[in-house]
Coordinates of C-alpha atoms and ligand atoms in Angstrom, one line a residue:
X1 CA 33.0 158.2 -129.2
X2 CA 33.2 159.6 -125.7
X3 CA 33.2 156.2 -123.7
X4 CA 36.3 154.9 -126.5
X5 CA 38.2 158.4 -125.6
X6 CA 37.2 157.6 -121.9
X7 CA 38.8 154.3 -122.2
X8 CA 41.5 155.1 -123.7
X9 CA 42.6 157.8 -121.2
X10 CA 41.5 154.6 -119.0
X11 CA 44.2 152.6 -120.3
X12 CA 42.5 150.6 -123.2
X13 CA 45.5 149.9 -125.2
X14 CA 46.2 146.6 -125.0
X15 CA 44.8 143.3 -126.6
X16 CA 41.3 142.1 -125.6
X17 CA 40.5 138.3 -124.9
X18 CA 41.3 136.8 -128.7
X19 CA 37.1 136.5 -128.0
X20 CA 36.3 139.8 -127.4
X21 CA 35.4 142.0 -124.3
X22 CA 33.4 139.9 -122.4
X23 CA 31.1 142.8 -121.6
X24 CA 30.9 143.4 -125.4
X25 CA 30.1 139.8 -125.7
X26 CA 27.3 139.9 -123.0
X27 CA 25.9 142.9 -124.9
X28 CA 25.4 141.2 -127.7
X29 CA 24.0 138.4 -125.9
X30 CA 21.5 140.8 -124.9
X31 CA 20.7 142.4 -128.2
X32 CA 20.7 138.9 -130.3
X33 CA 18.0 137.9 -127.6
X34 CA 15.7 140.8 -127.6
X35 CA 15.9 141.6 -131.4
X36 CA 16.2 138.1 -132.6
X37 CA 14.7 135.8 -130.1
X38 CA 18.5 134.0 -130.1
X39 CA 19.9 132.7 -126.8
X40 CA 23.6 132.5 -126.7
X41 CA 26.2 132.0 -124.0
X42 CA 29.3 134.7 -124.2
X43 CA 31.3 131.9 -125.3
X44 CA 29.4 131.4 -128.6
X45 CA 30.2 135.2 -129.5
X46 CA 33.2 136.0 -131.4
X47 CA 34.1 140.2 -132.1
X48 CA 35.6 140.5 -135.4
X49 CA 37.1 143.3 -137.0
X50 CA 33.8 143.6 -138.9
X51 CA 31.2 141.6 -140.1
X52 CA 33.9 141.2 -143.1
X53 CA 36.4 139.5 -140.8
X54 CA 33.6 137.0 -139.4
X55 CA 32.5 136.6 -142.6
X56 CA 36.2 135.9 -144.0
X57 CA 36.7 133.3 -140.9
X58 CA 33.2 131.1 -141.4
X59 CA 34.3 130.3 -145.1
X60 CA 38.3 129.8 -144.0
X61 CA 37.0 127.4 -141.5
X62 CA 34.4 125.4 -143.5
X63 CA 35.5 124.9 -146.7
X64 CA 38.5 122.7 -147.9
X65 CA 40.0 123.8 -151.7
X66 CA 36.8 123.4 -154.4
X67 CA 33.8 123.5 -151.7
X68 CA 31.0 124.8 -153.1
X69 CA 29.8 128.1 -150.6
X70 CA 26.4 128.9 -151.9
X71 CA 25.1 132.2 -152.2
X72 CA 20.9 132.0 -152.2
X73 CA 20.5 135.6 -154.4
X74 CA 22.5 137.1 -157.2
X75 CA 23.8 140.0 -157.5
X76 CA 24.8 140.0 -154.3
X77 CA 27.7 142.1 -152.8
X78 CA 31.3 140.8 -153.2
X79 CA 31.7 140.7 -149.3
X80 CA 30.2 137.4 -149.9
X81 CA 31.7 136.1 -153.2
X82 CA 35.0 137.4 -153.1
X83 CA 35.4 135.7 -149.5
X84 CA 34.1 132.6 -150.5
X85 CA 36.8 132.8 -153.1
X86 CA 39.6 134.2 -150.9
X87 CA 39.2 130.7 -149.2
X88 CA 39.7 128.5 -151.5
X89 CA 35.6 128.1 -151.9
X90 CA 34.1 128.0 -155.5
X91 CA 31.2 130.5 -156.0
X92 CA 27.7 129.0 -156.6
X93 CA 25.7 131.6 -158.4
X94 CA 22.0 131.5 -157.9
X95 CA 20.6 134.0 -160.5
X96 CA 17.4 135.7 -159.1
X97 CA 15.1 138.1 -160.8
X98 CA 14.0 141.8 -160.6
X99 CA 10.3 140.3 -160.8
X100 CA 10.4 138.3 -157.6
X101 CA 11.9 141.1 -155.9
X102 CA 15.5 139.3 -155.7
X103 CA 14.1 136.8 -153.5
X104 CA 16.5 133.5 -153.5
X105 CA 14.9 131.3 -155.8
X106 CA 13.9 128.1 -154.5
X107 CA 14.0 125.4 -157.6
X108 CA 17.2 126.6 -158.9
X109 CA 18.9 126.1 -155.4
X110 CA 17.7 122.9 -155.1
X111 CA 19.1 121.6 -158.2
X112 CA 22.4 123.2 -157.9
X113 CA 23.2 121.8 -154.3
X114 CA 25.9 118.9 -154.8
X115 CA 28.1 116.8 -152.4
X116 CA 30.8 119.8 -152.5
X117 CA 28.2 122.5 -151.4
X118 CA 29.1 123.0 -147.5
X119 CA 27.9 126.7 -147.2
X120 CA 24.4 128.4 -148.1
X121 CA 25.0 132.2 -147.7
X122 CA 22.1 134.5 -146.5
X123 CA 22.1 137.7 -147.2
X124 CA 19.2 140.0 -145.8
X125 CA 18.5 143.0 -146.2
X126 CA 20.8 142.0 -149.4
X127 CA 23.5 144.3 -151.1
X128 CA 22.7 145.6 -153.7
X129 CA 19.4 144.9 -154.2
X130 CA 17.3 146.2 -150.5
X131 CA 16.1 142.3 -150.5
X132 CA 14.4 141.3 -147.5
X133 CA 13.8 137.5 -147.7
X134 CA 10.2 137.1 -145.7
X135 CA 10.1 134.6 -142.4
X136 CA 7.9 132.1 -145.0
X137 CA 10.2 132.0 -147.3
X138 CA 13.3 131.6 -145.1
X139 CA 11.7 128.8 -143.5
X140 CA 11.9 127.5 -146.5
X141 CA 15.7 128.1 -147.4
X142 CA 16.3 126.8 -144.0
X143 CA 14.2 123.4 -144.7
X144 CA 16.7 123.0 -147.8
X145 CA 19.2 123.7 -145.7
X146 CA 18.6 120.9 -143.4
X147 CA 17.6 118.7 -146.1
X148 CA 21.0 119.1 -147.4
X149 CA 23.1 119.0 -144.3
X150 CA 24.4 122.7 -145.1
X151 CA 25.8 125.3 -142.5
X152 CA 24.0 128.5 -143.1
X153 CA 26.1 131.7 -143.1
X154 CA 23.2 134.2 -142.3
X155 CA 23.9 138.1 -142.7
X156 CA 22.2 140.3 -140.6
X157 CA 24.3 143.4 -141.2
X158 CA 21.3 145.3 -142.5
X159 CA 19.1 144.1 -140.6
X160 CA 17.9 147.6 -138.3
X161 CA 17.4 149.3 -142.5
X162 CA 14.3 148.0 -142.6
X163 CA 12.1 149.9 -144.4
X164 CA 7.6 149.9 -143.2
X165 CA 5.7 146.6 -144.6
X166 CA 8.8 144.4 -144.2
X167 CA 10.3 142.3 -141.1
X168 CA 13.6 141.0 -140.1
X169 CA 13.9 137.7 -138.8
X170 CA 17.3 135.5 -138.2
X171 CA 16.9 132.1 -140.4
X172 CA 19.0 131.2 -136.9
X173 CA 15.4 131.8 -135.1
X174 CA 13.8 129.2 -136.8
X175 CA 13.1 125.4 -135.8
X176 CA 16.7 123.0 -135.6
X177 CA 18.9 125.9 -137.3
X178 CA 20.3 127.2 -134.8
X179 CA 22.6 124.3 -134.5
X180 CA 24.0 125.1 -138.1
X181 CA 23.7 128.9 -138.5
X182 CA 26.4 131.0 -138.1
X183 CA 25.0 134.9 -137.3
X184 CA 26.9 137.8 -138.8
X185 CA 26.6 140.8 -137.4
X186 CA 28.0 144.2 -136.6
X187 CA 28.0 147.9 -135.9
X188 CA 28.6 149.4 -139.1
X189 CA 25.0 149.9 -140.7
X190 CA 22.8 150.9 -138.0
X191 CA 25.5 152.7 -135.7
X192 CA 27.4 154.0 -138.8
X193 CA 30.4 152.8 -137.3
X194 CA 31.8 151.2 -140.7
X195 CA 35.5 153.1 -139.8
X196 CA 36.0 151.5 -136.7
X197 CA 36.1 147.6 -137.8
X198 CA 33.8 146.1 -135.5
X199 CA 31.6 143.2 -136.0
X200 CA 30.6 139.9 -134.7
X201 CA 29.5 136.5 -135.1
X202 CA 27.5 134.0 -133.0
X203 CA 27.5 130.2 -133.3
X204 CA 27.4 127.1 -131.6
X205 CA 30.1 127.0 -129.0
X206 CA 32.3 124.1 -130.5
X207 CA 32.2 126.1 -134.3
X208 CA 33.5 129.3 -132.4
X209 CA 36.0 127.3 -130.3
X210 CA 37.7 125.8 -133.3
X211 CA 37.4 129.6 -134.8
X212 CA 40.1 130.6 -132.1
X213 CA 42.6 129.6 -133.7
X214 CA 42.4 131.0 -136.9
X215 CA 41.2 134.7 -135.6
X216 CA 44.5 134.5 -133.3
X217 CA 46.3 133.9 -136.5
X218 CA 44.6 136.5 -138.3
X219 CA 44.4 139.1 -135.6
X220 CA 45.1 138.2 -132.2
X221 CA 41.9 140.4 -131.5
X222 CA 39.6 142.6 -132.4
X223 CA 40.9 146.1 -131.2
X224 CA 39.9 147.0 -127.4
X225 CA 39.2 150.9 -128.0
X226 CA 37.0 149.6 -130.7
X227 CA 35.1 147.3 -128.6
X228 CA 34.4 149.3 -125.7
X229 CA 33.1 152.0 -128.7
X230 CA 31.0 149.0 -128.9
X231 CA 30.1 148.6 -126.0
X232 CA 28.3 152.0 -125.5
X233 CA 26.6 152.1 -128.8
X234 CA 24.7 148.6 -127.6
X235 CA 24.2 149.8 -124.0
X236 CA 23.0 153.0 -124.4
X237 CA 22.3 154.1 -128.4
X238 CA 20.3 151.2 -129.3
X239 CA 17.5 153.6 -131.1
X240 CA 19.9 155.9 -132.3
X241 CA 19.5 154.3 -136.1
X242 CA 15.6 155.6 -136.0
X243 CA 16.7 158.8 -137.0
X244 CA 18.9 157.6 -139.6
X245 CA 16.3 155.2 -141.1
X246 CA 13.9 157.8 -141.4
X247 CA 16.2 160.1 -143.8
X248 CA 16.9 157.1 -145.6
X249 CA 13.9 156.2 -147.0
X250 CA 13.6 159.2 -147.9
X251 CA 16.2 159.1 -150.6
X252 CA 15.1 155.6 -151.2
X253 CA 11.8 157.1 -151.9
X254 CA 13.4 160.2 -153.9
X255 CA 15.0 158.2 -155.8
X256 CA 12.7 155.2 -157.3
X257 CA 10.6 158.3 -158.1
X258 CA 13.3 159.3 -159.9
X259 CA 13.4 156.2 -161.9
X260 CA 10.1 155.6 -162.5
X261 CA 10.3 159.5 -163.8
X262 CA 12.8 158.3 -166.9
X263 CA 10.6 154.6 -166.9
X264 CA 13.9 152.4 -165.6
X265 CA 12.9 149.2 -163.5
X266 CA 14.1 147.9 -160.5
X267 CA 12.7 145.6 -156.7
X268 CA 11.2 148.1 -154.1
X269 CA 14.2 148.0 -151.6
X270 CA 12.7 146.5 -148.5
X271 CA 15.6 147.6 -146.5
X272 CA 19.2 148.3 -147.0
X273 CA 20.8 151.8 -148.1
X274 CA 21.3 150.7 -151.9
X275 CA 18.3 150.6 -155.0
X276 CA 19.2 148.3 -157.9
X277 CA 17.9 149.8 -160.9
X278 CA 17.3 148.0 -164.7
X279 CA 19.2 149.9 -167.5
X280 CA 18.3 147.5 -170.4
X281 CA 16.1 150.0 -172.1
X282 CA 18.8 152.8 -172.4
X283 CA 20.6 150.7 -174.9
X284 CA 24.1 151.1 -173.3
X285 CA 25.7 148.5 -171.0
X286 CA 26.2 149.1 -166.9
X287 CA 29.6 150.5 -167.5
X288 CA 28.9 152.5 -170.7
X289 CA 26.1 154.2 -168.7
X290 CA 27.7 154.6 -165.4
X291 CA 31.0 156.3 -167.1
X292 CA 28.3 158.4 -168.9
X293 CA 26.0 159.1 -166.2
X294 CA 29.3 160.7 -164.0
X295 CA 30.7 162.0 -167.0
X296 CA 27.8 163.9 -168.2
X297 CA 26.5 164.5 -164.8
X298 CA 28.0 164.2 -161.9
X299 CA 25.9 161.7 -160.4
X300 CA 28.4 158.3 -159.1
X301 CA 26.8 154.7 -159.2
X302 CA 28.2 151.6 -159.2
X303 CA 27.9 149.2 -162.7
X304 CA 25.8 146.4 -162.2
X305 CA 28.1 143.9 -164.3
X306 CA 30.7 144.0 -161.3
X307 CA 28.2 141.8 -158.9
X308 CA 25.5 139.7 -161.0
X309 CA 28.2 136.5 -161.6
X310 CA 27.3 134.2 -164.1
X311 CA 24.4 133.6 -166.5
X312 CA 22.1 136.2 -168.5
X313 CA 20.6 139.1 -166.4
X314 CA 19.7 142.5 -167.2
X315 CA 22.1 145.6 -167.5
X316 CA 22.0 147.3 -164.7
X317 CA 23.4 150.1 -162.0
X318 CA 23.0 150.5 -158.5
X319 CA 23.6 153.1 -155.7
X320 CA 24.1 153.3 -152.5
X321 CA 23.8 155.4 -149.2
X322 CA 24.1 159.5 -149.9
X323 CA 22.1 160.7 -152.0
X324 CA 23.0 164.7 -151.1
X325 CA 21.3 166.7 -153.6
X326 CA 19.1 167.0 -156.3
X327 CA 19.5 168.3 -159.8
X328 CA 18.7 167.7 -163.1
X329 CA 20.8 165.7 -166.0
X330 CA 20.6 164.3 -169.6
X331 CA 21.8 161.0 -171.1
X332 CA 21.8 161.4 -174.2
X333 CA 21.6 157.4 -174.9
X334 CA 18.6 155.4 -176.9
X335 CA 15.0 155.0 -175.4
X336 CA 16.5 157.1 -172.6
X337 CA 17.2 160.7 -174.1
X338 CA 14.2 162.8 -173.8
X339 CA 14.1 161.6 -170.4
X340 CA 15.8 164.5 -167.5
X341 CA 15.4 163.4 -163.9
X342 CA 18.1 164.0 -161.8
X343 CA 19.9 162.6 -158.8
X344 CA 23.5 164.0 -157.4
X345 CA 24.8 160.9 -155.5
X346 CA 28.0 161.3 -153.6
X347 CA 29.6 159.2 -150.9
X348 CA 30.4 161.0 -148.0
X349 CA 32.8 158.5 -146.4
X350 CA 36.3 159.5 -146.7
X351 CA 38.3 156.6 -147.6
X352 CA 40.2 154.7 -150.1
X353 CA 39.9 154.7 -153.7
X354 CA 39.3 151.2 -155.3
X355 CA 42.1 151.0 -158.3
X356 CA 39.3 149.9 -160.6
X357 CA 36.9 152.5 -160.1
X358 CA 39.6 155.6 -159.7
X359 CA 38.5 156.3 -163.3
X360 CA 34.6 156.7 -161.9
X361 CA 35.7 158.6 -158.8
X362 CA 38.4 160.7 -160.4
X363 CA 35.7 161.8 -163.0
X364 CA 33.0 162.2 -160.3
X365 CA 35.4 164.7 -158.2
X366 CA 36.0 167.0 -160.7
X367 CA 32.2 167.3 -161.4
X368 CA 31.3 167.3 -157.5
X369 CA 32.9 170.2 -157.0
X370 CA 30.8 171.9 -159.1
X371 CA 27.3 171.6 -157.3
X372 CA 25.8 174.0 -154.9
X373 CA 24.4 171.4 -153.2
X374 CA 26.7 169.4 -151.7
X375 CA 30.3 169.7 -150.5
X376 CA 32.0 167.6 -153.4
X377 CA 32.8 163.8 -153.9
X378 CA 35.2 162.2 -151.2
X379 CA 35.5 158.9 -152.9
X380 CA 34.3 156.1 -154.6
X381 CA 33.6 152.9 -151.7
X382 CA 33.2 149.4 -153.0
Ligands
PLP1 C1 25.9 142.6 -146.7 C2 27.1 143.1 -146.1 N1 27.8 142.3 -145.3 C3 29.0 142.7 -144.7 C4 29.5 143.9 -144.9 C5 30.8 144.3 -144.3 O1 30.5 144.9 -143.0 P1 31.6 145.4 -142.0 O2 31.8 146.9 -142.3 O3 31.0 145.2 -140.7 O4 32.8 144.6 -142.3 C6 28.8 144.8 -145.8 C7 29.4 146.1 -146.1 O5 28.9 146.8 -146.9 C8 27.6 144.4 -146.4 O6 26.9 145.2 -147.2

């Protein structure tokens, strides 16, 4: 915060190169080398106005009307769908289970590739589910994905969450991929800068040239206060997210204790700030529950239905980020009844309300107010 006030007494108020900073650029092509083993050239960096913009971009630029963009792991957060969608792409759902741990499923992606399928999305750590997708089996998503002639969209948002007894490693890193990997990144995870609209991506330098265009057209460029924000965070508070780690698995680890209290299933999270939890044996559906769990409690999470995509998988709610107290509740639902554990889960963030879920966050306010424990319920995020 201090060197964005600094540059903006300094004059920072006009448009950056439609690039980015360059010394934001050569920042990042100092992290991406010594956190990912990934040599880039400055040119081969584009700043985004968040990962969600770079991510937006990729899929404009690589798929015509009816592609098929691929995503390796369902559920998986609409970031990725709803993009793929929003550019004319057709969603490819790759169903994968709460017994491998949400780990893309190998045989089902091989039979579902076709001629139309351009884009293979990577997602880890994954939203919702904590997924981290080992280096073994990455290599071999990647082997498909050069098997198939497929441009990888890999994102690393999540990747600093990463919880002990798992590793992060860029499907970009490995043998002939960087060539057809396009790394998303950004600053809104591990520096908690999700307000300020900063991300990144880096690619070969003749995908991110013909990306010029279209992020001039969408944006000009990524703001410049924002980037030099950026800049300081990379340069200077590159351990900073330690801290931050630490108290989050601790409400990872509050809260599958939690479940396993009132016997509901779900994947260790391997990383990430969201746990993915099974429902099926309550007897109600994701949005039965989750109206009943805030209505009868308090305690906000997010239906399951809104992310899984097609194809039979288990009812199912997840949560995400602040968990800010603790206290006991009842749902009075089948199998589930005589069960109390208790989270109170609130987001912190102050921001919009998503029309859809108003009814969940509207509910959720009135009860947050109530607990001694925590300040009350800002908002629902999707
Ligand atoms: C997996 C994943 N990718 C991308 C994003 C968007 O990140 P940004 O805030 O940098 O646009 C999110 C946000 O939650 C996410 O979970």
């Amino acid at each position: 915060m201090t060197a964005a006030k600094r540059a903006l007494d300094e004059g920072a108020h006009h448009y950056s190169d439609v690039l980015g900073l360059l010394t934001l650029r050569k920042e990042i092509v100092r992290k991406l080398a010594q956190d990912n083993s990934l040599s880039y050239e400055p040119d081969e960096i584009m700043v985004c106005n968040g990962a969600q913009e770079a991510i937006f971009l990729t899929f404009l630029a690589l798929l015509e009307s009816g592609d098929e963009g691929y995503c390796c792991q369902r559920p998986v957060s609409p970031v990725t769908t709803g993009l793929v969608r929003a550019a004319g792409g057709v969603v490819v759902d790759i169903p994968s289970g709460e017994r491998d741990g949400f780990v893309p499923n190998l045989e089902k992606i091989s039979t579902l590739i076709t001629p139309r399928t351009k884009v293979m999305a990577v997602v880890t750590p994954g939203n919702p589910t904590g997924t981290v997708i080992s280096p073994a089996h990455l290599g071999k998503l990647a082997q498909l994905a050069i098997d198939h002639d497929l441009t990888v969209l890999s994102d690393e948002v999540n990747e600093l969450l990463i919880y002990p007894g798992f590793e992060h490693v860029s499907i970009a890193s490995l043998p002939k991929m960087r060539e057809r990997t396009v790394v998303v990144n950004g600053f809104s995870k591990a520096y908690a800068m999700s307000g300020w609209r900063i991300g990144y991506l880096a690619a070969p330098s003749d995908f991110v040239s013909a990306l010029i265009l279209l992020k001039h057209t969408a944006s000009l460029a990524t703001a410049t206060v924002m980037q030099e924000g950026a800049v300081a965070a990379l340069a200077s508070a590159r351990n900073s997210y330690k801290t931050m780690l630490i108290e989050y698995q601790l409400r990872r680890d509050l809260l599958t204790t939690m479940l396993d209290g009132c016997g509901l299933t779900y994947a260790t999270p391997g990383g990430a700030t969201y746990v993915y939890a099974n429902i099926d044996g309550t007897g109600l559906d994701d949005e039965a529950f989750s109206l009943a769990l805030v209505r009868e409690t308090g305690v906000l999470v997010y239906p399951g239905n809104i992310l899984r995509g097609r194809g039979p998988s288990p009812r199912s709610f997840f949560v995400a980020r602040d968990i800010c107290g603790v206290r006991s509740w009842r749902v009075s639902c089948r199998g589930f009844s005589a069960q109390t554990v208790g989270c109170v889960l609130v987001q912190t963030w102050r921001c919009s309300v998503r029309p859809s879920f108003s009814r969940f966050a509207s509910s959720a306010l009135e009860k947050g107010k109530g607990h001694d424990n925590c300040a009350g319920i800002d908002a629902y995020v999707a």
